[in-house]
Structure formats: structure tokens, C-alpha cells
mmCIF file with all atom_site columns, C-alpha atoms in Angstrom:
data_model
loop_
_atom_site.group_PDB
_atom_site.id
_atom_site.type_symbol
_atom_site.label_atom_id
_atom_site.label_alt_id
_atom_site.label_comp_id
_atom_site.label_asym_id
_atom_site.label_entity_id
_atom_site.label_seq_id
_atom_site.pdbx_PDB_ins_code
_atom_site.Cartn_x
_atom_site.Cartn_y
_atom_site.Cartn_z
_atom_site.occupancy
_atom_site.B_iso_or_equiv
_atom_site.pdbx_formal_charge
_atom_site.auth_seq_id
_atom_site.auth_comp_id
_atom_site.auth_asym_id
_atom_site.auth_atom_id
_atom_site.pdbx_PDB_model_num
ATOM 1   C CA . UNK A 1 1   ? 98.514  19.701 71.625  1.00 0.00 ? 524 UNK A CA 1
ATOM 2   C CA . UNK A 1 2   ? 102.219 17.860 71.250  1.00 0.00 ? 525 UNK A CA 1
ATOM 3   C CA . UNK A 1 3   ? 103.385 21.871 69.418  1.00 0.00 ? 526 UNK A CA 1
ATOM 4   C CA . UNK A 1 4   ? 101.313 23.778 72.545  1.00 0.00 ? 527 UNK A CA 1
ATOM 5   C CA . UNK A 1 5   ? 103.653 21.650 75.382  1.00 0.00 ? 528 UNK A CA 1
ATOM 6   C CA . UNK A 1 6   ? 106.888 22.308 72.936  1.00 0.00 ? 529 UNK A CA 1
ATOM 7   C CA . UNK A 1 7   ? 106.146 26.021 72.401  1.00 0.00 ? 530 UNK A CA 1
ATOM 8   C CA . UNK A 1 8   ? 105.708 26.456 76.151  1.00 0.00 ? 531 UNK A CA 1
ATOM 9   C CA . UNK A 1 9   ? 109.082 24.894 77.001  1.00 0.00 ? 532 UNK A CA 1
ATOM 10  C CA . UNK A 1 10  ? 110.657 27.049 74.727  1.00 0.00 ? 533 UNK A CA 1
ATOM 11  C CA . UNK A 1 11  ? 109.215 29.655 76.148  1.00 0.00 ? 534 UNK A CA 1
ATOM 12  C CA . UNK A 1 12  ? 109.322 29.257 79.783  1.00 0.00 ? 535 UNK A CA 1
ATOM 13  C CA . UNK A 1 13  ? 112.940 28.198 79.369  1.00 0.00 ? 536 UNK A CA 1
ATOM 14  C CA . UNK A 1 14  ? 113.956 31.594 77.663  1.00 0.00 ? 537 UNK A CA 1
ATOM 15  C CA . UNK A 1 15  ? 114.461 33.549 81.021  1.00 0.00 ? 538 UNK A CA 1
ATOM 16  C CA . UNK A 1 16  ? 116.731 30.609 82.404  1.00 0.00 ? 539 UNK A CA 1
ATOM 17  C CA . UNK A 1 17  ? 118.676 30.786 79.322  1.00 0.00 ? 540 UNK A CA 1
ATOM 18  C CA . UNK A 1 18  ? 118.893 34.633 79.056  1.00 0.00 ? 541 UNK A CA 1
ATOM 19  C CA . UNK A 1 19  ? 120.280 34.314 82.346  1.00 0.00 ? 542 UNK A CA 1
ATOM 20  C CA . UNK A 1 20  ? 122.691 31.742 81.527  1.00 0.00 ? 543 UNK A CA 1
ATOM 21  C CA . UNK A 1 21  ? 123.998 33.772 78.701  1.00 0.00 ? 544 UNK A CA 1
ATOM 22  C CA . UNK A 1 22  ? 124.064 36.890 81.188  1.00 0.00 ? 545 UNK A CA 1
ATOM 23  C CA . UNK A 1 23  ? 125.879 34.854 83.722  1.00 0.00 ? 546 UNK A CA 1
ATOM 24  C CA . UNK A 1 24  ? 128.748 33.807 81.547  1.00 0.00 ? 547 UNK A CA 1
ATOM 25  C CA . UNK A 1 25  ? 129.062 37.438 80.396  1.00 0.00 ? 548 UNK A CA 1
ATOM 26  C CA . UNK A 1 26  ? 128.801 38.925 83.730  1.00 0.00 ? 549 UNK A CA 1
ATOM 27  C CA . UNK A 1 27  ? 131.917 37.032 84.706  1.00 0.00 ? 550 UNK A CA 1
ATOM 28  C CA . UNK A 1 28  ? 134.830 39.161 85.356  1.00 0.00 ? 551 UNK A CA 1
ATOM 29  C CA . UNK A 1 29  ? 137.109 38.812 82.515  1.00 0.00 ? 552 UNK A CA 1
ATOM 30  C CA . UNK A 1 30  ? 140.666 37.416 83.156  1.00 0.00 ? 553 UNK A CA 1
ATOM 31  C CA . UNK A 1 31  ? 142.960 39.648 81.365  1.00 0.00 ? 554 UNK A CA 1
ATOM 32  C CA . UNK A 1 32  ? 139.979 42.050 79.464  1.00 0.00 ? 555 UNK A CA 1
ATOM 33  C CA . UNK A 1 33  ? 140.200 46.168 79.478  1.00 0.00 ? 556 UNK A CA 1
ATOM 34  C CA . UNK A 1 34  ? 137.347 47.342 80.864  1.00 0.00 ? 557 UNK A CA 1
ATOM 35  C CA . UNK A 1 35  ? 134.172 47.706 78.418  1.00 0.00 ? 558 UNK A CA 1
ATOM 36  C CA . UNK A 1 36  ? 133.588 52.024 77.893  1.00 0.00 ? 559 UNK A CA 1
ATOM 37  C CA . UNK A 1 37  ? 130.029 51.484 76.464  1.00 0.00 ? 560 UNK A CA 1
ATOM 38  C CA . UNK A 1 38  ? 128.682 51.132 79.815  1.00 0.00 ? 561 UNK A CA 1
ATOM 39  C CA . UNK A 1 39  ? 125.433 53.696 80.923  1.00 0.00 ? 562 UNK A CA 1
ATOM 40  C CA . UNK A 1 40  ? 125.921 54.424 84.171  1.00 0.00 ? 563 UNK A CA 1
ATOM 41  C CA . UNK A 1 41  ? 123.318 55.079 87.148  1.00 0.00 ? 564 UNK A CA 1
ATOM 42  C CA . UNK A 1 42  ? 122.844 55.839 91.170  1.00 0.00 ? 565 UNK A CA 1
ATOM 43  C CA . UNK A 1 43  ? 120.464 54.944 93.602  1.00 0.00 ? 566 UNK A CA 1
ATOM 44  C CA . UNK A 1 44  ? 118.072 52.588 93.072  1.00 0.00 ? 567 UNK A CA 1
ATOM 45  C CA . UNK A 1 45  ? 115.054 54.341 91.561  1.00 0.00 ? 568 UNK A CA 1
ATOM 46  C CA . UNK A 1 46  ? 116.550 53.680 88.113  1.00 0.00 ? 569 UNK A CA 1
ATOM 47  C CA . UNK A 1 47  ? 116.700 50.148 88.494  1.00 0.00 ? 570 UNK A CA 1
ATOM 48  C CA . UNK A 1 48  ? 114.111 47.538 87.126  1.00 0.00 ? 571 UNK A CA 1
ATOM 49  C CA . UNK A 1 49  ? 111.390 46.546 89.590  1.00 0.00 ? 572 UNK A CA 1
ATOM 50  C CA . UNK A 1 50  ? 113.288 42.587 89.797  1.00 0.00 ? 573 UNK A CA 1
ATOM 51  C CA . UNK A 1 51  ? 116.574 44.002 90.245  1.00 0.00 ? 574 UNK A CA 1
ATOM 52  C CA . UNK A 1 52  ? 116.480 46.360 92.742  1.00 0.00 ? 575 UNK A CA 1
ATOM 53  C CA . UNK A 1 53  ? 114.001 43.528 94.793  1.00 0.00 ? 576 UNK A CA 1
ATOM 54  C CA . UNK A 1 54  ? 117.260 41.529 94.345  1.00 0.00 ? 577 UNK A CA 1
ATOM 55  C CA . UNK A 1 55  ? 119.324 44.287 95.342  1.00 0.00 ? 578 UNK A CA 1
ATOM 56  C CA . UNK A 1 56  ? 117.518 45.315 98.111  1.00 0.00 ? 579 UNK A CA 1
ATOM 57  C CA . UNK A 1 57  ? 117.499 41.500 99.715  1.00 0.00 ? 580 UNK A CA 1
ATOM 58  C CA . UNK A 1 58  ? 121.269 41.509 99.740  1.00 0.00 ? 581 UNK A CA 1
ATOM 59  C CA . UNK A 1 59  ? 120.855 44.596 101.244 1.00 0.00 ? 582 UNK A CA 1
ATOM 60  C CA . UNK A 1 60  ? 118.648 43.111 103.874 1.00 0.00 ? 583 UNK A CA 1
ATOM 61  C CA . UNK A 1 61  ? 120.891 40.471 105.248 1.00 0.00 ? 584 UNK A CA 1
ATOM 62  C CA . UNK A 1 62  ? 123.776 43.309 105.113 1.00 0.00 ? 585 UNK A CA 1
ATOM 63  C CA . UNK A 1 63  ? 121.919 44.912 107.795 1.00 0.00 ? 586 UNK A CA 1
ATOM 64  C CA . UNK A 1 64  ? 121.517 41.979 109.627 1.00 0.00 ? 587 UNK A CA 1
ATOM 65  C CA . UNK A 1 65  ? 124.784 41.498 109.968 1.00 0.00 ? 588 UNK A CA 1
ATOM 66  C CA . UNK A 1 66  ? 124.355 38.066 109.658 1.00 0.00 ? 589 UNK A CA 1
ATOM 67  C CA . UNK A 1 67  ? 125.873 36.796 106.530 1.00 0.00 ? 590 UNK A CA 1
ATOM 68  C CA . UNK A 1 68  ? 123.850 33.572 107.012 1.00 0.00 ? 591 UNK A CA 1
ATOM 69  C CA . UNK A 1 69  ? 120.735 35.817 105.740 1.00 0.00 ? 592 UNK A CA 1
ATOM 70  C CA . UNK A 1 70  ? 122.149 36.191 102.930 1.00 0.00 ? 593 UNK A CA 1
ATOM 71  C CA . UNK A 1 71  ? 121.029 32.543 101.980 1.00 0.00 ? 594 UNK A CA 1
ATOM 72  C CA . UNK A 1 72  ? 117.779 34.165 101.229 1.00 0.00 ? 595 UNK A CA 1
ATOM 73  C CA . UNK A 1 73  ? 119.114 36.229 98.369  1.00 0.00 ? 596 UNK A CA 1
ATOM 74  C CA . UNK A 1 74  ? 120.510 33.315 96.967  1.00 0.00 ? 597 UNK A CA 1
ATOM 75  C CA . UNK A 1 75  ? 118.106 30.933 97.184  1.00 0.00 ? 598 UNK A CA 1
ATOM 76  C CA . UNK A 1 76  ? 115.949 33.409 95.463  1.00 0.00 ? 599 UNK A CA 1
ATOM 77  C CA . UNK A 1 77  ? 117.371 32.161 91.926  1.00 0.00 ? 600 UNK A CA 1
ATOM 78  C CA . UNK A 1 78  ? 116.873 28.854 90.831  1.00 0.00 ? 601 UNK A CA 1
ATOM 79  C CA . UNK A 1 79  ? 121.040 28.389 90.005  1.00 0.00 ? 602 UNK A CA 1
ATOM 80  C CA . UNK A 1 80  ? 122.793 30.512 92.983  1.00 0.00 ? 603 UNK A CA 1
ATOM 81  C CA . UNK A 1 81  ? 125.143 33.312 91.921  1.00 0.00 ? 604 UNK A CA 1
ATOM 82  C CA . UNK A 1 82  ? 128.936 32.382 90.872  1.00 0.00 ? 605 UNK A CA 1
ATOM 83  C CA . UNK A 1 83  ? 130.850 33.374 94.028  1.00 0.00 ? 606 UNK A CA 1
ATOM 84  C CA . UNK A 1 84  ? 133.967 31.168 92.819  1.00 0.00 ? 607 UNK A CA 1
ATOM 85  C CA . UNK A 1 85  ? 132.679 28.084 94.933  1.00 0.00 ? 608 UNK A CA 1
ATOM 86  C CA . UNK A 1 86  ? 133.420 24.499 94.258  1.00 0.00 ? 609 UNK A CA 1
ATOM 87  C CA . UNK A 1 87  ? 130.210 22.970 92.417  1.00 0.00 ? 610 UNK A CA 1
ATOM 88  C CA . UNK A 1 88  ? 127.986 21.823 95.480  1.00 0.00 ? 611 UNK A CA 1
ATOM 89  C CA . UNK A 1 89  ? 129.960 23.203 98.152  1.00 0.00 ? 612 UNK A CA 1
ATOM 90  C CA . UNK A 1 90  ? 127.798 25.564 100.678 1.00 0.00 ? 613 UNK A CA 1
ATOM 91  C CA . UNK A 1 91  ? 127.940 29.588 98.903  1.00 0.00 ? 614 UNK A CA 1
ATOM 92  C CA . UNK A 1 92  ? 127.641 30.453 102.617 1.00 0.00 ? 615 UNK A CA 1
ATOM 93  C CA . UNK A 1 93  ? 131.267 28.694 104.051 1.00 0.00 ? 616 UNK A CA 1
ATOM 94  C CA . UNK A 1 94  ? 132.453 30.174 100.968 1.00 0.00 ? 617 UNK A CA 1
ATOM 95  C CA . UNK A 1 95  ? 131.986 33.034 101.453 1.00 0.00 ? 618 UNK A CA 1
ATOM 96  C CA . UNK A 1 96  ? 133.257 33.267 105.194 1.00 0.00 ? 619 UNK A CA 1
ATOM 97  C CA . UNK A 1 97  ? 136.225 31.277 103.963 1.00 0.00 ? 620 UNK A CA 1
ATOM 98  C CA . UNK A 1 98  ? 136.895 34.558 102.305 1.00 0.00 ? 621 UNK A CA 1
ATOM 99  C CA . UNK A 1 99  ? 135.945 36.361 105.041 1.00 0.00 ? 622 UNK A CA 1
ATOM 100 C CA . UNK A 1 100 ? 139.224 38.043 107.222 1.00 0.00 ? 623 UNK A CA 1
ATOM 101 C CA . UNK A 1 101 ? 136.909 37.249 110.857 1.00 0.00 ? 624 UNK A CA 1
ATOM 102 C CA . UNK A 1 102 ? 136.007 33.836 109.308 1.00 0.00 ? 625 UNK A CA 1
ATOM 103 C CA . UNK A 1 103 ? 132.350 35.394 110.318 1.00 0.00 ? 626 UNK A CA 1
ATOM 104 C CA . UNK A 1 104 ? 131.909 36.662 107.257 1.00 0.00 ? 627 UNK A CA 1
ATOM 105 C CA . UNK A 1 105 ? 131.091 40.572 108.069 1.00 0.00 ? 628 UNK A CA 1
ATOM 106 C CA . UNK A 1 106 ? 133.636 41.827 106.088 1.00 0.00 ? 629 UNK A CA 1
ATOM 107 C CA . UNK A 1 107 ? 132.321 40.293 102.575 1.00 0.00 ? 630 UNK A CA 1
ATOM 108 C CA . UNK A 1 108 ? 128.668 42.036 104.138 1.00 0.00 ? 631 UNK A CA 1
ATOM 109 C CA . UNK A 1 109 ? 130.474 45.412 104.274 1.00 0.00 ? 632 UNK A CA 1
ATOM 110 C CA . UNK A 1 110 ? 132.196 45.085 101.042 1.00 0.00 ? 633 UNK A CA 1
ATOM 111 C CA . UNK A 1 111 ? 128.245 43.515 99.630  1.00 0.00 ? 634 UNK A CA 1
ATOM 112 C CA . UNK A 1 112 ? 126.494 46.659 101.394 1.00 0.00 ? 635 UNK A CA 1
ATOM 113 C CA . UNK A 1 113 ? 129.517 49.373 99.983  1.00 0.00 ? 636 UNK A CA 1
ATOM 114 C CA . UNK A 1 114 ? 129.157 47.880 96.104  1.00 0.00 ? 637 UNK A CA 1
ATOM 115 C CA . UNK A 1 115 ? 125.276 48.073 96.273  1.00 0.00 ? 638 UNK A CA 1
ATOM 116 C CA . UNK A 1 116 ? 125.184 51.950 97.889  1.00 0.00 ? 639 UNK A CA 1
ATOM 117 C CA . UNK A 1 117 ? 128.158 53.081 94.842  1.00 0.00 ? 640 UNK A CA 1
ATOM 118 C CA . UNK A 1 118 ? 127.103 53.279 91.245  1.00 0.00 ? 641 UNK A CA 1
ATOM 119 C CA . UNK A 1 119 ? 126.132 51.209 88.976  1.00 0.00 ? 642 UNK A CA 1
ATOM 120 C CA . UNK A 1 120 ? 126.995 50.520 85.482  1.00 0.00 ? 643 UNK A CA 1
ATOM 121 C CA . UNK A 1 121 ? 124.215 48.612 82.600  1.00 0.00 ? 644 UNK A CA 1
ATOM 122 C CA . UNK A 1 122 ? 126.033 46.692 80.138  1.00 0.00 ? 645 UNK A CA 1
ATOM 123 C CA . UNK A 1 123 ? 123.800 44.612 77.041  1.00 0.00 ? 646 UNK A CA 1
ATOM 124 C CA . UNK A 1 124 ? 124.385 40.651 77.271  1.00 0.00 ? 647 UNK A CA 1
ATOM 125 C CA . UNK A 1 125 ? 122.679 37.724 76.370  1.00 0.00 ? 648 UNK A CA 1
ATOM 126 C CA . UNK A 1 126 ? 120.952 36.988 73.347  1.00 0.00 ? 649 UNK A CA 1
ATOM 127 C CA . UNK A 1 127 ? 117.123 37.950 75.119  1.00 0.00 ? 650 UNK A CA 1
ATOM 128 C CA . UNK A 1 128 ? 116.619 41.596 73.425  1.00 0.00 ? 651 UNK A CA 1
ATOM 129 C CA . UNK A 1 129 ? 114.038 42.658 76.299  1.00 0.00 ? 652 UNK A CA 1
ATOM 130 C CA . UNK A 1 130 ? 115.894 41.323 79.092  1.00 0.00 ? 653 UNK A CA 1
ATOM 131 C CA . UNK A 1 131 ? 119.561 41.408 78.035  1.00 0.00 ? 654 UNK A CA 1
ATOM 132 C CA . UNK A 1 132 ? 120.880 43.954 80.686  1.00 0.00 ? 655 UNK A CA 1
ATOM 133 C CA . UNK A 1 133 ? 123.511 42.888 83.607  1.00 0.00 ? 656 UNK A CA 1
ATOM 134 C CA . UNK A 1 134 ? 123.034 45.489 86.331  1.00 0.00 ? 657 UNK A CA 1
ATOM 135 C CA . UNK A 1 135 ? 126.856 45.339 87.373  1.00 0.00 ? 658 UNK A CA 1
ATOM 136 C CA . UNK A 1 136 ? 128.405 47.054 91.033  1.00 0.00 ? 659 UNK A CA 1
ATOM 137 C CA . UNK A 1 137 ? 130.472 48.996 90.861  1.00 0.00 ? 660 UNK A CA 1
ATOM 138 C CA . UNK A 1 138 ? 130.508 50.998 87.908  1.00 0.00 ? 661 UNK A CA 1
ATOM 139 C CA . UNK A 1 139 ? 134.316 50.896 88.116  1.00 0.00 ? 662 UNK A CA 1
ATOM 140 C CA . UNK A 1 140 ? 134.041 47.389 87.257  1.00 0.00 ? 663 UNK A CA 1
ATOM 141 C CA . UNK A 1 141 ? 133.130 48.486 83.649  1.00 0.00 ? 664 UNK A CA 1
ATOM 142 C CA . UNK A 1 142 ? 134.489 51.419 82.612  1.00 0.00 ? 665 UNK A CA 1
ATOM 143 C CA . UNK A 1 143 ? 138.706 52.911 81.770  1.00 0.00 ? 666 UNK A CA 1
ATOM 144 C CA . UNK A 1 144 ? 139.977 53.880 85.120  1.00 0.00 ? 667 UNK A CA 1
ATOM 145 C CA . UNK A 1 145 ? 141.982 56.304 83.285  1.00 0.00 ? 668 UNK A CA 1
ATOM 146 C CA . UNK A 1 146 ? 139.414 58.840 82.292  1.00 0.00 ? 669 UNK A CA 1
ATOM 147 C CA . UNK A 1 147 ? 137.594 59.375 85.953  1.00 0.00 ? 670 UNK A CA 1
ATOM 148 C CA . UNK A 1 148 ? 136.734 62.492 86.972  1.00 0.00 ? 671 UNK A CA 1
ATOM 149 C CA . UNK A 1 149 ? 138.244 63.676 90.125  1.00 0.00 ? 672 UNK A CA 1
ATOM 150 C CA . UNK A 1 150 ? 134.811 62.864 91.611  1.00 0.00 ? 673 UNK A CA 1
ATOM 151 C CA . UNK A 1 151 ? 134.755 59.912 90.515  1.00 0.00 ? 674 UNK A CA 1
ATOM 152 C CA . UNK A 1 152 ? 138.392 59.140 91.477  1.00 0.00 ? 675 UNK A CA 1
ATOM 153 C CA . UNK A 1 153 ? 136.967 59.823 95.301  1.00 0.00 ? 676 UNK A CA 1
ATOM 154 C CA . UNK A 1 154 ? 134.056 57.430 95.211  1.00 0.00 ? 677 UNK A CA 1
ATOM 155 C CA . UNK A 1 155 ? 136.322 54.877 93.871  1.00 0.00 ? 678 UNK A CA 1
ATOM 156 C CA . UNK A 1 156 ? 138.611 55.901 97.503  1.00 0.00 ? 679 UNK A CA 1
ATOM 157 C CA . UNK A 1 157 ? 135.799 55.385 99.302  1.00 0.00 ? 680 UNK A CA 1
ATOM 158 C CA . UNK A 1 158 ? 135.107 51.774 97.721  1.00 0.00 ? 681 UNK A CA 1
ATOM 159 C CA . UNK A 1 159 ? 138.457 50.359 97.344  1.00 0.00 ? 682 UNK A CA 1
ATOM 160 C CA . UNK A 1 160 ? 142.270 50.709 99.772  1.00 0.00 ? 683 UNK A CA 1
ATOM 161 C CA . UNK A 1 161 ? 144.807 52.530 98.180  1.00 0.00 ? 684 UNK A CA 1
ATOM 162 C CA . UNK A 1 162 ? 147.307 50.050 97.765  1.00 0.00 ? 685 UNK A CA 1
ATOM 163 C CA . UNK A 1 163 ? 144.675 48.632 95.516  1.00 0.00 ? 686 UNK A CA 1
ATOM 164 C CA . UNK A 1 164 ? 143.431 51.721 93.926  1.00 0.00 ? 687 UNK A CA 1
ATOM 165 C CA . UNK A 1 165 ? 147.757 52.143 92.639  1.00 0.00 ? 688 UNK A CA 1
ATOM 166 C CA . UNK A 1 166 ? 147.695 48.605 91.452  1.00 0.00 ? 689 UNK A CA 1
ATOM 167 C CA . UNK A 1 167 ? 144.388 48.536 89.648  1.00 0.00 ? 690 UNK A CA 1
ATOM 168 C CA . UNK A 1 168 ? 145.015 51.919 88.168  1.00 0.00 ? 691 UNK A CA 1
ATOM 169 C CA . UNK A 1 169 ? 149.231 50.722 87.278  1.00 0.00 ? 692 UNK A CA 1
ATOM 170 C CA . UNK A 1 170 ? 146.820 47.807 85.624  1.00 0.00 ? 693 UNK A CA 1
ATOM 171 C CA . UNK A 1 171 ? 144.003 49.314 83.940  1.00 0.00 ? 694 UNK A CA 1
ATOM 172 C CA . UNK A 1 172 ? 141.723 47.212 85.093  1.00 0.00 ? 695 UNK A CA 1
ATOM 173 C CA . UNK A 1 173 ? 138.938 46.865 87.851  1.00 0.00 ? 696 UNK A CA 1
ATOM 174 C CA . UNK A 1 174 ? 140.366 44.012 89.943  1.00 0.00 ? 697 UNK A CA 1
ATOM 175 C CA . UNK A 1 175 ? 138.671 44.310 93.364  1.00 0.00 ? 698 UNK A CA 1
ATOM 176 C CA . UNK A 1 176 ? 134.881 42.794 94.180  1.00 0.00 ? 699 UNK A CA 1
ATOM 177 C CA . UNK A 1 177 ? 132.357 43.094 91.667  1.00 0.00 ? 700 UNK A CA 1
ATOM 178 C CA . UNK A 1 178 ? 128.868 42.341 91.957  1.00 0.00 ? 701 UNK A CA 1
ATOM 179 C CA . UNK A 1 179 ? 126.469 41.746 88.972  1.00 0.00 ? 702 UNK A CA 1
ATOM 180 C CA . UNK A 1 180 ? 122.012 41.384 88.524  1.00 0.00 ? 703 UNK A CA 1
ATOM 181 C CA . UNK A 1 181 ? 120.918 40.067 85.173  1.00 0.00 ? 704 UNK A CA 1
ATOM 182 C CA . UNK A 1 182 ? 117.808 42.155 84.198  1.00 0.00 ? 705 UNK A CA 1
ATOM 183 C CA . UNK A 1 183 ? 115.468 39.581 85.217  1.00 0.00 ? 706 UNK A CA 1
ATOM 184 C CA . UNK A 1 184 ? 116.732 40.078 89.474  1.00 0.00 ? 707 UNK A CA 1
ATOM 185 C CA . UNK A 1 185 ? 118.561 36.650 88.798  1.00 0.00 ? 708 UNK A CA 1
ATOM 186 C CA . UNK A 1 186 ? 122.078 37.640 90.840  1.00 0.00 ? 709 UNK A CA 1
ATOM 187 C CA . UNK A 1 187 ? 124.666 36.249 88.408  1.00 0.00 ? 710 UNK A CA 1
ATOM 188 C CA . UNK A 1 188 ? 127.864 36.772 90.303  1.00 0.00 ? 711 UNK A CA 1
ATOM 189 C CA . UNK A 1 189 ? 130.170 37.961 92.972  1.00 0.00 ? 712 UNK A CA 1
ATOM 190 C CA . UNK A 1 190 ? 133.595 38.149 93.175  1.00 0.00 ? 713 UNK A CA 1
ATOM 191 C CA . UNK A 1 191 ? 137.279 39.209 92.700  1.00 0.00 ? 714 UNK A CA 1
#
């Protein structure tokens, strides 16, 4: 019986541990160049069901126009997404503090724009079955110097021209990004 309980605890902890490892790997690197091995996708059709459901939960808040509605998506996780807030602080208050209007509407607009753009699929974490992380936009995971003309237009649709110039000069993405694990856990959102 003890062995059965131990294996049950180990089995049930595996997704949480995999998401913790994926969460750490999904954080934007402080100084590393983007990976070029990412697989790029568009739309929601090819997303795993759990990822598509989390994406839709976030987009529901975007469509409502009320950042408070984002709390539903945040609370779908056992651990909230990494938003750059101080531990124990209110995530919605933190996002409002980052917004230009104090209400979070520009943050919702960024979330909507990101989730409607293309995404990158990257391997992360030790769980072979669920080791993929979906990162929006895919520009955060590919070299910006190798973009096609169509990708350059897509980049300009997401980011102001002065930011595009700064990122191209630095050779890496430095704007907003969002990551969701293959298990549907919202891992991070920030710059």
C-alpha cells in the first residue's frame, strides 16, 4: 500500500514538475540569442486541446475589454503565470500598473495581438510526453535577421517601428511574449 501511494504521489506530481521546468525555460532569456530550432505555427487548429483552451480563456478576457476577466484564465493554473509581479501581489493590479491607461486595456490589446499572431513550439522540460512550450509571438524564438518580407510585415503589425529597429539592432526579441505549456498551463507573460 505504501508503494502504491508513493507511485500515485509521484505520478500526480509529474505534470506540476514538468510545468515548473517548462515555466523556468519559458522565461525570456536575459541576454541569449533566440533559438532557431523552433517550429512555427499559425491559428488554433494545430494547437493541443489544453493549449487552445487556455488561449481561448485569455482571449475571452481580451474580448470583454475588462482586465479583471483575465483572473479566470490566471486562476485556471495551480500556479499563476510569471508576470513579473512581486510574489503574493495581485496579478491584475500588477498588469494595470504596467498599462498606459491604468485600466489594463492596452495590456489586453497586446495579449489579443500576440495570441492572434503566429507561435513557436519549443521543447522544454524533462517530460517527454508534454515537453513542448508554445510561445507567442514566434519572433521571440527565431533570428530576426532572417525574416522573410511577409514576416517583416507581420512583425511591424505587432511592434512599433522604433521597437523593431531596436530589436533588429540587438538581434533579439525584446517586446511582449506569452508562453503556455503543452498541458495548458499559462507559464508567463511579460517583456
